[in-house]
Structure formats: structure tokens, C-alpha cells
Tab-separated table of C-alpha atoms in Angstrom:
chain	number	residue	atom	x	y	z
A	139	MET	CA	80.937	18.918	60.240
A	140	ASN	CA	81.597	15.116	60.121
A	141	GLN	CA	78.023	14.134	59.055
A	142	GLU	CA	77.592	12.624	55.636
A	143	VAL	CA	74.416	11.943	53.667
A	144	ASN	CA	73.776	8.830	51.592
A	145	ILE	CA	71.701	9.353	48.446
A	146	ILE	CA	70.367	6.190	46.758
A	147	GLY	CA	70.004	6.837	43.072
A	148	ALA	CA	71.711	9.437	40.829
A	149	GLY	CA	68.759	10.257	38.649
A	150	LEU	CA	67.253	13.742	38.414
A	151	ALA	CA	66.216	14.028	41.978
A	152	GLY	CA	69.384	12.359	43.434
A	153	CYS	CA	71.776	14.625	41.597
A	154	GLU	CA	69.919	17.789	42.470
A	155	ALA	CA	69.684	16.753	46.153
A	156	ALA	CA	73.481	15.969	45.983
A	157	TYR	CA	74.314	19.336	44.533
A	158	GLN	CA	72.153	21.236	47.104
A	159	LEU	CA	73.845	19.278	49.897
A	160	ALA	CA	77.294	19.914	48.646
A	161	LYS	CA	76.880	23.570	48.130
A	162	ARG	CA	76.111	23.869	51.854
A	163	GLY	CA	79.177	22.053	52.720
A	164	ILE	CA	77.847	18.595	53.439
A	165	LYS	CA	79.474	15.492	52.153
A	166	VAL	CA	77.443	13.116	50.096
A	167	ASN	CA	77.830	9.454	49.056
A	168	LEU	CA	75.858	9.255	45.901
A	169	TYR	CA	75.057	5.573	44.941
A	170	GLU	CA	74.016	4.501	41.498
A	171	MET	CA	73.781	1.041	40.219
A	172	LYS	CA	73.634	1.647	36.428
A	173	LYS	CA	77.285	0.557	35.691
A	174	ILE	CA	76.608	-2.753	37.517
A	175	THR	CA	73.033	-3.390	36.268
A	176	LYS	CA	70.576	-1.439	34.283
A	177	THR	CA	66.817	-1.410	34.203
A	178	ASP	CA	64.923	-1.998	30.970
A	179	ALA	CA	64.416	1.726	30.274
A	180	GLN	CA	68.027	2.715	30.760
A	181	SER	CA	70.705	2.850	28.006
A	182	SER	CA	73.699	4.803	29.126
A	183	ASP	CA	76.103	4.740	32.165
A	184	PHE	CA	75.804	8.642	32.606
A	185	LEU	CA	73.930	9.950	35.705
A	186	ALA	CA	70.466	11.802	35.361
A	187	GLU	CA	69.626	10.000	32.249
A	188	LEU	CA	66.330	11.157	30.634
A	189	VAL	CA	64.710	7.767	29.846
A	190	CYS	CA	61.342	8.867	28.422
A	191	SER	CA	60.921	12.084	26.520
A	192	ASN	CA	63.766	14.790	26.206
A	193	SER	CA	61.192	17.514	26.939
A	194	LEU	CA	60.722	19.131	30.291
A	195	ARG	CA	57.544	20.666	29.110
A	196	SER	CA	56.512	24.201	28.999
A	197	ASN	CA	59.039	27.045	29.614
A	198	ASP	CA	56.073	29.695	30.218
A	199	VAL	CA	55.651	30.966	33.740
A	200	LEU	CA	51.938	31.039	32.973
A	201	ASN	CA	52.140	27.205	32.980
A	202	ALA	CA	52.685	25.462	36.284
A	203	ALA	CA	55.595	23.388	34.883
A	204	GLY	CA	57.115	26.469	33.463
A	205	LEU	CA	56.637	28.418	36.734
A	206	MET	CA	58.324	25.499	38.673
A	207	LYS	CA	61.306	25.818	36.320
A	208	GLU	CA	61.644	29.510	36.992
A	209	GLU	CA	61.562	28.978	40.805
A	210	LEU	CA	64.275	26.290	40.234
A	211	ARG	CA	66.408	28.811	38.318
A	212	LYS	CA	66.024	31.312	41.146
A	213	LEU	CA	67.139	28.731	43.738
A	214	ASP	CA	70.131	27.602	41.734
A	215	SER	CA	69.003	24.261	40.531
A	216	LEU	CA	72.007	22.543	38.802
A	217	LEU	CA	69.734	20.439	36.649
A	218	ILE	CA	67.637	23.340	35.402
A	219	LYS	CA	70.875	25.181	34.650
A	220	ALA	CA	72.085	22.150	32.687
A	221	ALA	CA	68.751	21.974	30.762
A	222	ASP	CA	69.166	25.577	29.738
A	223	LYS	CA	72.679	24.944	28.641
A	224	PHE	CA	71.849	22.137	26.442
A	225	LYS	CA	68.364	23.066	25.123
A	226	VAL	CA	67.265	22.187	21.681
A	227	PRO	CA	64.643	23.926	19.660
A	228	ALA	CA	61.161	22.831	20.850
A	229	GLY	CA	58.842	25.965	20.468
A	230	SER	CA	57.603	27.123	23.847
A	231	ALA	CA	58.935	23.911	25.628
A	232	LEU	CA	62.243	23.320	27.206
A	233	ALA	CA	63.688	20.239	25.410
A	234	VAL	CA	67.327	18.948	25.832
A	235	ASP	CA	70.099	17.074	24.106
A	236	ARG	CA	69.602	14.211	26.479
A	237	GLU	CA	73.207	12.880	25.991
A	238	LEU	CA	75.106	16.160	26.529
A	239	PHE	CA	72.832	16.996	29.586
A	240	SER	CA	73.499	13.669	31.264
A	241	GLN	CA	77.281	13.942	30.462
A	242	TYR	CA	77.457	17.318	32.069
A	243	ILE	CA	75.516	16.287	35.363
A	244	THR	CA	77.810	13.232	35.560
A	245	LYS	CA	80.989	15.531	35.183
A	246	MET	CA	79.503	17.950	37.866
A	247	MET	CA	78.856	14.982	40.328
A	248	GLU	CA	82.300	13.329	39.777
A	249	GLU	CA	84.349	16.490	40.071
A	250	ASN	CA	82.597	17.833	43.255
A	251	PRO	CA	85.116	17.224	46.063
A	252	LEU	CA	82.149	16.787	48.445
A	253	ILE	CA	80.315	14.150	46.382
A	254	ASN	CA	81.609	10.720	46.338
A	255	ALA	CA	80.000	8.868	43.347
A	256	ILE	CA	79.801	5.168	44.154
A	257	HIS	CA	78.862	2.841	41.473
A	258	ASN	CA	77.233	0.096	43.417
A	259	GLU	CA	73.657	-1.381	44.098
A	260	VAL	CA	72.176	-0.494	47.374
A	261	THR	CA	69.855	-3.212	48.648
A	262	LYS	CA	68.893	-2.029	52.111
A	263	ILE	CA	68.428	1.340	53.661
A	264	ASP	CA	70.850	2.040	56.555
A	265	GLN	CA	68.188	3.430	58.940
A	266	SER	CA	71.102	4.994	61.335
A	267	ALA	CA	72.443	7.151	58.544
A	268	TYR	CA	71.089	10.382	56.909
A	269	THR	CA	69.643	9.084	53.732
A	270	ILE	CA	67.655	10.272	50.711
A	271	VAL	CA	66.073	7.426	48.780
A	272	ALA	CA	65.851	8.772	45.119
A	273	SER	CA	66.023	5.340	43.372
A	274	GLY	CA	63.414	6.141	40.941
A	275	PRO	CA	60.277	4.441	39.615
A	276	LEU	CA	62.426	1.425	38.474
A	277	THR	CA	63.938	0.659	41.988
A	278	SER	CA	65.386	-2.755	41.981
A	279	ASP	CA	63.244	-5.603	43.613
A	280	THR	CA	65.742	-6.177	46.409
A	281	LEU	CA	65.659	-2.365	47.479
A	282	MET	CA	61.970	-2.199	46.969
A	283	ASP	CA	61.400	-5.075	49.316
A	284	ASP	CA	63.381	-3.296	51.970
A	285	ILE	CA	61.453	-0.037	51.414
A	286	LYS	CA	58.215	-2.003	51.938
A	287	LYS	CA	59.365	-3.407	55.174
A	288	PHE	CA	60.552	-0.085	56.410
A	289	LEU	CA	57.347	1.839	55.463
A	290	GLY	CA	55.083	-0.867	56.655
A	291	ASN	CA	52.620	-0.423	53.771
A	292	ASP	CA	52.321	-1.567	50.189
A	293	THR	CA	54.016	0.609	47.477
A	294	LEU	CA	51.917	1.409	44.406
A	295	TYR	CA	52.653	1.451	40.764
A	296	PHE	CA	51.398	2.368	37.352
A	297	PHE	CA	52.887	1.616	33.802
A	298	ASP	CA	54.703	4.212	31.690
A	299	ALA	CA	55.696	4.156	28.053
A	300	ILE	CA	58.655	5.552	26.111
A	301	ALA	CA	58.429	6.884	22.539
A	302	PRO	CA	60.717	5.694	19.631
A	303	ILE	CA	63.553	7.926	18.338
A	304	ILE	CA	64.215	8.210	14.464
A	305	GLU	CA	67.245	9.234	12.567
A	306	PHE	CA	66.693	12.371	10.709
A	307	ASP	CA	68.345	11.365	7.606
A	308	SER	CA	65.780	8.613	7.201
A	309	ILE	CA	62.901	11.058	7.088
A	310	ASP	CA	61.562	11.911	3.665
A	311	MET	CA	61.396	15.753	3.797
A	312	SER	CA	59.594	16.065	0.338
A	313	LYS	CA	56.639	14.754	2.262
A	314	ALA	CA	57.313	16.060	5.866
A	315	TYR	CA	57.963	19.775	6.733
A	316	PHE	CA	59.132	22.069	9.589
A	317	LYS	CA	56.349	24.028	11.476
A	318	SER	CA	55.422	24.983	14.943
A	319	ARG	CA	51.709	25.015	15.708
A	320	TYR	CA	50.137	28.358	14.500
A	321	ASP	CA	53.668	29.513	13.520
A	322	LYS	CA	54.390	30.390	17.115
A	323	GLY	CA	58.160	31.054	17.436
A	324	THR	CA	60.520	29.176	15.210
A	325	PRO	CA	59.426	26.119	13.084
A	326	ASP	CA	61.117	23.656	15.351
A	327	TYR	CA	58.947	20.416	14.676
A	328	ILE	CA	58.874	18.067	11.835
A	329	ASN	CA	55.360	17.375	10.654
A	330	CYS	CA	54.013	14.240	8.755
A	331	PRO	CA	50.611	15.011	7.381
A	332	MET	CA	47.917	12.294	6.686
A	333	THR	CA	44.875	12.424	4.594
A	334	LYS	CA	41.637	10.912	5.919
A	335	GLU	CA	42.149	7.827	3.641
A	336	GLU	CA	45.746	7.422	5.094
A	337	TYR	CA	44.612	7.869	8.584
A	338	ASP	CA	41.665	5.418	8.226
A	339	LEU	CA	44.006	2.559	7.000
A	340	TRP	CA	46.759	3.426	9.533
A	341	TYR	CA	44.206	3.601	12.406
A	342	HIS	CA	42.796	0.237	11.547
A	343	GLU	CA	46.202	-1.379	11.646
A	344	VAL	CA	47.236	0.329	14.991
A	345	ILE	CA	44.104	-0.861	16.930
A	346	ASN	CA	44.807	-4.339	15.552
A	347	ALA	CA	48.575	-4.248	16.163
A	348	LYS	CA	50.421	-6.863	18.305
A	349	LEU	CA	51.298	-5.666	21.744
A	350	ALA	CA	54.385	-6.680	23.836
A	351	LYS	CA	53.491	-8.839	26.757
A	352	ILE	CA	53.071	-7.262	30.117
A	353	LYS	CA	53.861	-9.613	32.914
A	354	ASP	CA	51.942	-7.970	35.700
A	355	PHE	CA	48.486	-9.313	36.557
A	356	GLU	CA	46.873	-5.820	36.771
A	357	PHE	CA	47.784	-3.346	33.877
A	358	LYS	CA	47.463	0.380	35.165
A	359	VAL	CA	48.542	3.177	32.924
A	360	PHE	CA	49.399	6.718	33.839
A	361	GLU	CA	47.121	9.080	31.842
A	362	GLY	CA	49.946	11.421	31.252
A	363	CYS	CA	51.971	8.770	29.193
A	364	MET	CA	49.187	6.835	27.695
A	365	PRO	CA	50.533	4.568	24.879
A	366	PHE	CA	49.184	5.829	21.511
A	367	GLU	CA	47.714	2.590	20.618
A	368	GLU	CA	45.732	2.608	23.958
A	369	MET	CA	44.488	6.089	23.079
A	370	ALA	CA	43.435	4.841	19.651
A	371	ARG	CA	41.383	1.994	21.167
A	372	ARG	CA	39.394	4.719	23.022
A	373	GLY	CA	37.896	6.004	19.865
A	374	TYR	CA	38.526	6.860	16.246
A	375	GLN	CA	38.901	10.719	17.180
A	376	THR	CA	41.119	10.311	20.284
A	377	LEU	CA	44.383	10.754	18.626
A	378	LEU	CA	42.982	13.505	16.361
A	379	TYR	CA	42.300	15.609	19.418
A	380	GLY	CA	45.635	14.464	21.073
A	381	PRO	CA	49.231	13.947	19.676
A	382	MET	CA	47.910	13.980	16.005
A	383	LYS	CA	45.728	17.132	16.209
A	384	PRO	CA	46.144	18.818	12.916
A	385	VAL	CA	44.926	22.367	13.904
A	386	GLY	CA	47.527	25.074	13.193
A	387	LEU	CA	49.960	22.767	11.360
A	388	GLU	CA	48.782	23.224	7.794
A	389	LYS	CA	51.651	23.612	5.233
A	390	ASP	CA	51.785	27.024	3.488
A	391	GLY	CA	49.505	27.386	0.608
A	392	GLU	CA	47.799	24.034	1.382
A	393	LYS	CA	44.707	22.953	3.149
A	394	ARG	CA	44.909	21.560	6.673
A	395	PRO	CA	45.690	17.814	6.837
A	396	TYR	CA	43.284	15.359	8.394
A	397	ALA	CA	46.026	14.234	10.901
A	398	VAL	CA	49.620	15.209	11.699
A	399	VAL	CA	52.412	13.056	13.403
A	400	GLN	CA	55.030	15.381	14.895
A	401	LEU	CA	58.712	14.770	15.685
A	402	ARG	CA	60.731	16.831	18.004
A	403	GLN	CA	64.453	17.288	17.956
A	404	ASP	CA	66.376	15.049	20.394
A	405	ASN	CA	70.001	16.270	20.125
A	406	LEU	CA	71.989	19.394	19.345
A	407	ARG	CA	73.429	17.775	16.155
A	408	LYS	CA	69.808	17.456	14.746
A	409	SER	CA	70.619	13.916	13.808
A	410	LEU	CA	67.752	12.347	16.134
A	411	TYR	CA	64.139	13.183	16.359
A	412	ASN	CA	61.600	11.669	18.670
A	413	ILE	CA	58.063	11.016	17.795
A	414	VAL	CA	55.861	13.313	19.964
A	415	GLY	CA	53.145	11.593	22.076
A	416	PHE	CA	54.013	8.122	20.519
A	417	GLN	CA	54.727	6.241	23.719
A	418	THR	CA	54.115	2.696	22.847
A	419	HIS	CA	54.211	-0.934	24.027
A	420	LEU	CA	53.775	-2.482	20.675
A	421	THR	CA	56.338	-5.215	19.673
A	422	PHE	CA	59.339	-3.874	17.900
A	423	SER	CA	58.358	-5.344	14.619
A	424	GLU	CA	55.004	-3.835	14.814
A	425	GLN	CA	56.449	-0.416	15.873
A	426	LYS	CA	58.485	-0.543	12.591
A	427	ARG	CA	55.578	-1.487	10.471
A	428	ILE	CA	53.093	0.983	11.846
A	429	ILE	CA	55.709	3.994	11.994
A	430	ARG	CA	56.599	3.214	8.284
A	431	MET	CA	52.894	3.661	7.321
A	432	ILE	CA	53.184	7.307	8.133
A	433	PRO	CA	53.794	9.559	5.165
A	434	GLY	CA	57.554	10.669	5.279
A	435	LEU	CA	58.474	7.869	7.574
A	436	GLU	CA	58.233	5.048	5.026
A	437	ASN	CA	62.091	4.400	5.339
A	438	ALA	CA	62.474	5.544	9.045
A	439	HIS	CA	65.405	4.178	10.802
A	440	ILE	CA	64.417	3.617	14.395
A	441	ILE	CA	67.522	3.877	16.691
A	442	ARG	CA	65.484	3.448	19.869
A	443	TYR	CA	62.244	1.598	20.014
A	444	GLY	CA	59.519	2.503	22.523
A	445	ILE	CA	59.104	0.254	25.495
A	446	MET	CA	56.594	-0.053	28.412
A	447	HIS	CA	58.045	-0.110	31.950
A	448	ARG	CA	56.567	-0.321	35.563
A	449	ASN	CA	56.742	2.896	37.615
A	450	SER	CA	56.696	2.208	41.323
A	451	PHE	CA	55.972	5.032	43.946
A	452	ILE	CA	55.209	5.114	47.631
A	453	ASN	CA	51.854	6.052	49.143
A	454	ALA	CA	53.213	9.481	50.029
A	455	PRO	CA	50.374	10.744	52.362
A	456	LYS	CA	50.907	7.746	54.514
A	457	SER	CA	54.557	7.902	54.477
A	458	ILE	CA	56.252	11.291	54.190
A	459	ASN	CA	55.584	14.902	55.144
A	460	GLN	CA	55.808	18.219	53.274
A	461	PHE	CA	59.711	18.190	53.724
A	462	TYR	CA	59.886	14.716	51.773
A	463	GLN	CA	60.964	13.419	55.202
A	464	THR	CA	59.548	10.052	56.370
A	465	LYS	CA	57.252	9.813	59.305
A	466	LYS	CA	58.897	6.749	60.693
A	467	ASN	CA	62.540	8.072	60.714
A	468	PRO	CA	63.415	11.648	60.619
A	469	LYS	CA	66.689	10.737	59.069
A	470	ILE	CA	65.171	9.143	55.952
A	471	PHE	CA	63.854	11.098	53.101
A	472	PHE	CA	62.434	10.295	49.627
A	473	ALA	CA	62.666	12.143	46.472
A	474	GLY	CA	61.889	11.928	42.856
A	475	GLN	CA	59.112	9.882	41.163
A	476	LEU	CA	59.484	7.139	43.812
A	477	SER	CA	58.254	9.797	46.276
A	478	GLY	CA	54.915	10.323	44.517
A	479	VAL	CA	55.695	13.102	42.265
A	480	GLU	CA	55.318	12.763	38.468
A	481	GLY	CA	57.464	14.315	35.711
A	482	TYR	CA	61.080	15.465	35.180
A	483	VAL	CA	60.644	18.916	36.491
A	484	GLU	CA	58.663	17.730	39.540
A	485	SER	CA	61.444	15.285	40.254
A	486	ILE	CA	64.161	17.915	40.147
A	487	GLY	CA	61.962	20.071	42.349
A	488	SER	CA	61.540	17.369	44.984
A	489	GLY	CA	65.351	16.669	44.971
A	490	LEU	CA	65.977	20.407	45.583
A	491	VAL	CA	63.453	20.561	48.579
A	492	ALA	CA	64.658	17.240	50.106
A	493	GLY	CA	68.265	18.189	49.704
A	494	ILE	CA	67.772	21.700	51.326
A	495	ASN	CA	65.881	20.142	54.136
A	496	MET	CA	68.234	17.404	54.863
A	497	SER	CA	71.032	20.035	54.857
A	498	ARG	CA	69.052	21.849	57.624
A	499	LEU	CA	68.544	18.660	59.565
A	500	VAL	CA	72.178	17.670	59.460
A	501	ARG	CA	73.101	21.308	60.616
A	502	LYS	CA	70.440	20.979	63.420
A	503	LEU	CA	68.347	23.678	61.975
A	504	ASP	CA	64.550	23.643	61.748
A	505	LEU	CA	63.218	22.310	58.580
A	506	PHE	CA	61.859	24.734	55.984
A	507	GLU	CA	58.323	24.593	54.709
A	508	PHE	CA	58.003	26.031	51.156
A	509	SER	CA	55.108	28.409	50.695
A	510	THR	CA	52.194	26.792	49.114
A	511	TYR	CA	51.897	29.845	46.875
A	512	THR	CA	54.942	28.361	44.989
A	513	ALA	CA	54.827	25.426	42.550
A	514	LEU	CA	57.453	23.642	44.654
A	515	GLY	CA	55.458	24.225	47.900
A	516	SER	CA	52.065	23.220	46.424
A	517	GLN	CA	53.599	20.067	45.152
A	518	SER	CA	55.177	19.128	48.473
A	519	TYR	CA	52.003	19.845	50.322
A	520	TYR	CA	49.882	18.009	47.904
A	521	ILE	CA	51.708	14.650	48.065
A	522	ALA	CA	51.911	14.942	51.871
A	523	SER	CA	48.098	15.750	52.426
A	524	ALA	CA	46.185	13.963	49.546
A	525	SER	CA	43.917	11.068	50.210
A	526	GLU	CA	45.769	7.908	51.231
A	527	ASP	CA	43.205	5.682	49.882
A	528	TYR	CA	43.095	7.103	46.349
A	529	PHE	CA	46.618	8.583	45.969
A	530	GLN	CA	48.088	8.813	42.534
A	531	PRO	CA	51.080	11.008	41.258
A	532	MET	CA	50.275	14.195	39.626
A	533	ASN	CA	52.230	16.702	37.496
A	534	THR	CA	52.230	20.186	38.758
A	535	ASN	CA	49.232	22.293	38.029
A	536	PHE	CA	47.542	25.434	39.062
A	537	GLY	CA	44.660	23.386	40.432
A	538	ILE	CA	46.753	22.422	43.536
A	539	PHE	CA	47.681	26.094	44.294
A	540	PRO	CA	45.811	28.037	46.869
A	541	GLY	CA	43.203	30.300	45.372
A	542	LEU	CA	43.690	33.935	45.159
A	543	GLU	CA	42.318	35.841	48.144
A	544	TYR	CA	40.898	38.726	46.219
A	545	LYS	CA	38.634	39.454	43.245
A	546	HIS	CA	40.169	39.237	39.869
A	547	LYS	CA	39.470	38.538	36.183
A	548	LYS	CA	39.605	34.891	35.216
A	549	LYS	CA	42.116	35.802	32.269
A	550	GLU	CA	44.598	37.427	34.752
A	551	ARG	CA	44.517	34.315	37.017
A	552	LYS	CA	47.806	32.676	35.887
A	553	THR	CA	49.635	35.815	35.753
A	554	LEU	CA	48.696	36.582	39.394
A	555	TYR	CA	49.639	33.081	40.352
A	556	ALA	CA	52.991	33.436	38.740
A	557	LYS	CA	53.558	36.896	40.374
A	558	ARG	CA	52.530	35.626	43.806
A	559	SER	CA	54.891	32.612	43.458
A	560	LEU	CA	57.968	34.369	42.330
A	561	GLU	CA	57.586	37.039	45.007
A	562	ALA	CA	57.371	34.297	47.665
A	563	ILE	CA	60.617	32.759	46.192
A	564	ASP	CA	62.365	36.087	46.316
A	565	GLN	CA	61.267	36.571	49.995
A	566	MET	CA	62.597	33.089	50.882
A	567	ILE	CA	65.893	33.936	49.159
A	568	GLY	CA	66.128	37.318	50.815
A	569	SER	CA	65.431	35.920	54.295
A	570	GLY	CA	68.470	33.671	54.094
A	571	VAL	CA	66.548	30.469	55.415
A	572	LEU	CA	67.557	28.660	52.169
A	573	ASP	CA	71.255	29.310	52.602
């Protein structure tokens, strides 16, 4: 077979798609521009960089994100395999050492004889070549202009935020303590408790803190990554029912604090911790001042400040089908957050589905539609069939799964969804259609 596939972007989706194509004997040209020019959110030259959180969310199959991960494990996802290999303690969530994770994926891409990793910027889609566009939500302006011309409709966007990372040695553990909520699993999170008086003073400073300038005319924020200062402005108690919820986090022998700031391990060496839910677009000086008002973080050494960045995505229902294939040109696919999915796991899933279907197209086989009983299939169906007028990216959730066709107890619903999904995956694998 002489056909090659071009993949634009070596993030989570691009690397997963490259792996799925290569394991089916198809040569891949994997383009990544990071060594030439980086976006504001990128910091390393490694592929598959996790620029926001280091968490891939729940690992429980009774949660849609956890179920999608289990589906991906069954389907030999390279990136989920890497996440499992380099996981760090995070309670019931799957969080990873982001540096070791990206180093491993880079090694796998560069050492695969069928993958040609090309460090160069792509500014135009070759519409005569088999191509998967997985350039991410921070696609360069020149490539985005070409995408707009190709699709014939405007791309959309929202703003996303990144949380700061703190050096562990700078945390005062005489005030902070390790604990997981309700003592579930091991005590993996660092907790910084606040009294009502401390929270009141801190809250006043947060809602009056200076923001970094946003150049774009219209400021649209994705609800799943709302900056903590924006949440605070929605009301005094918003953070108390969100990332600073104290329930189940009281220190042994002491009464429950009024508010709690949690930090999650960011690397296997346990030298770095990120502040959970503290995505922000405060100025760097204000971030330092506000963070150092938190008990236990008075001398916090911030090794990466939070930033705000623009996330672009295509209007998926107008542009692509359930295979992630464009309606205008069957040789061109989109994957990752640019395709209209939201989240790390969802991006990996889109890369796997796009990679498998691109391999079938190249081999002149019928494209394969994943069952909507699965998290992967319900996601691809949702972005292809949602309303064109009001389309927004969405994390995987049981609300986009087909309902159960028989009577059942409400408390059993998630278990039944998971059972049905994994059975459907096993049937696909057993049929050989995914080979």
C-alpha cells in the first residue's frame, strides 16, 4: 500500500490517530509546529502536551468519562495506555505526570517506522491528500484562515483558562494537610483550609483583582473551565459550592473549615502540585498576591502561572459526519478539540475513531459507525447531529447516550449504561471490523 496520511497537529488526537493508522500498516506524516513556534499555552517541545490540567477526570466506568477511558483501553489506545503508565495519585480520577506522559508519546511517535514526525508549520490543507486536521484549539491564524475557506463557514470559539502550578516545598504543611474527600481511597490531595473571616477577606480581594487584558471583542467562556475569579463574581457562595467546597474535607479531630483550596499532585516526583479548579486570567502579580493569601500558601513558589487562551472549533454539525470526515471532501477529517469535542479524553477518543476510519478509507473499506451505546459513538453522533445554530463543544456525559429500552431502577441506570457500552465494544472487537 503506497497511500500515506497527513496529520496536522501532534497533540492528543493527532498522536492517537497516527498510532491507529500505523498499527494498521499505513504510513503517516505527522506535522507539529511546536519546535518552530509555540502558542501561548504551550511550554515544551514534546508531543501530546497537556497544557491545562493534568487530570483526565474520573476513572470510574459509572462516569461517562471513565467509561470512555475503559472503551479506549479495550481498543488499544496508545494515549490511555500512557496515561495509565504515568498516573499520579488523584483519588478516583486519572491524573498523570504530564512531562513523562508527553516524553513517552514523543518517543513512541519518533521510533515508529511508519510515522514520519515532521517539525514544521502547515499553513494550508492539501485537499488532494488523505488528511486529518488535529491542530487543536490554538490552531495558527494562517491555517485557521485556510480552514475557514475550505469549510465555507465561520469557525467558533470560546475562552479557556489554565490553573497555576506550585512547588511542593513552598507549601506550609503545618497549616495544609493531605486528605481525599470523605476519606475515599488514599489521601492524595493537599488541602488548605479557610475560616469564614479568612474567606471573606480573600473573596473581597478576588472580585476586585486586576485581570489580564483580553484582546477579542466578545469574551465567551467555556463553563467547564470557568476562571475562579469569574465564578466568584457570580456570587459569594459560588466557589463554596464549586472548587472550594469544604464538605468531606475536615481535618481529623477538627470541625469542618468554611472553605478549602485543594492541590493535586502534578508529577511522579511529588515536587509539583496544581491548584484544583483555579483556572484564572488574573495578571501574574495578582495571582501571586491572591494565592499567597491562602493559608499554607503564604510563601508559595509559582512555577507556572495561570493564563487565558482562545479555543477555536469548527461548527461540527455543518462540517463533519459521525466518522469525523468532512462533508465537502471525503479525504479530509477533523479530530481533537478543533472538531468540536471538549476535553482530553474526548480528544483522544476522536483521534482513535478518525484514525480507524481513515485507515478504512485508505484501504477502500466501508467506514465504520461506532454504536451510540458507547461513549465514543454517542460523542461522534452528538457533534455530527447537534443544532447548527447553537452548537457548543460538550464533555461526554450520559445525557447524550440513547435511553435504556426497558424498565429499570434509576439507581441502576449508570451500571446498565456501562454494561451495554462495554458489551457493544466487545462485539465490535470480536467482529473484526476494527482491525
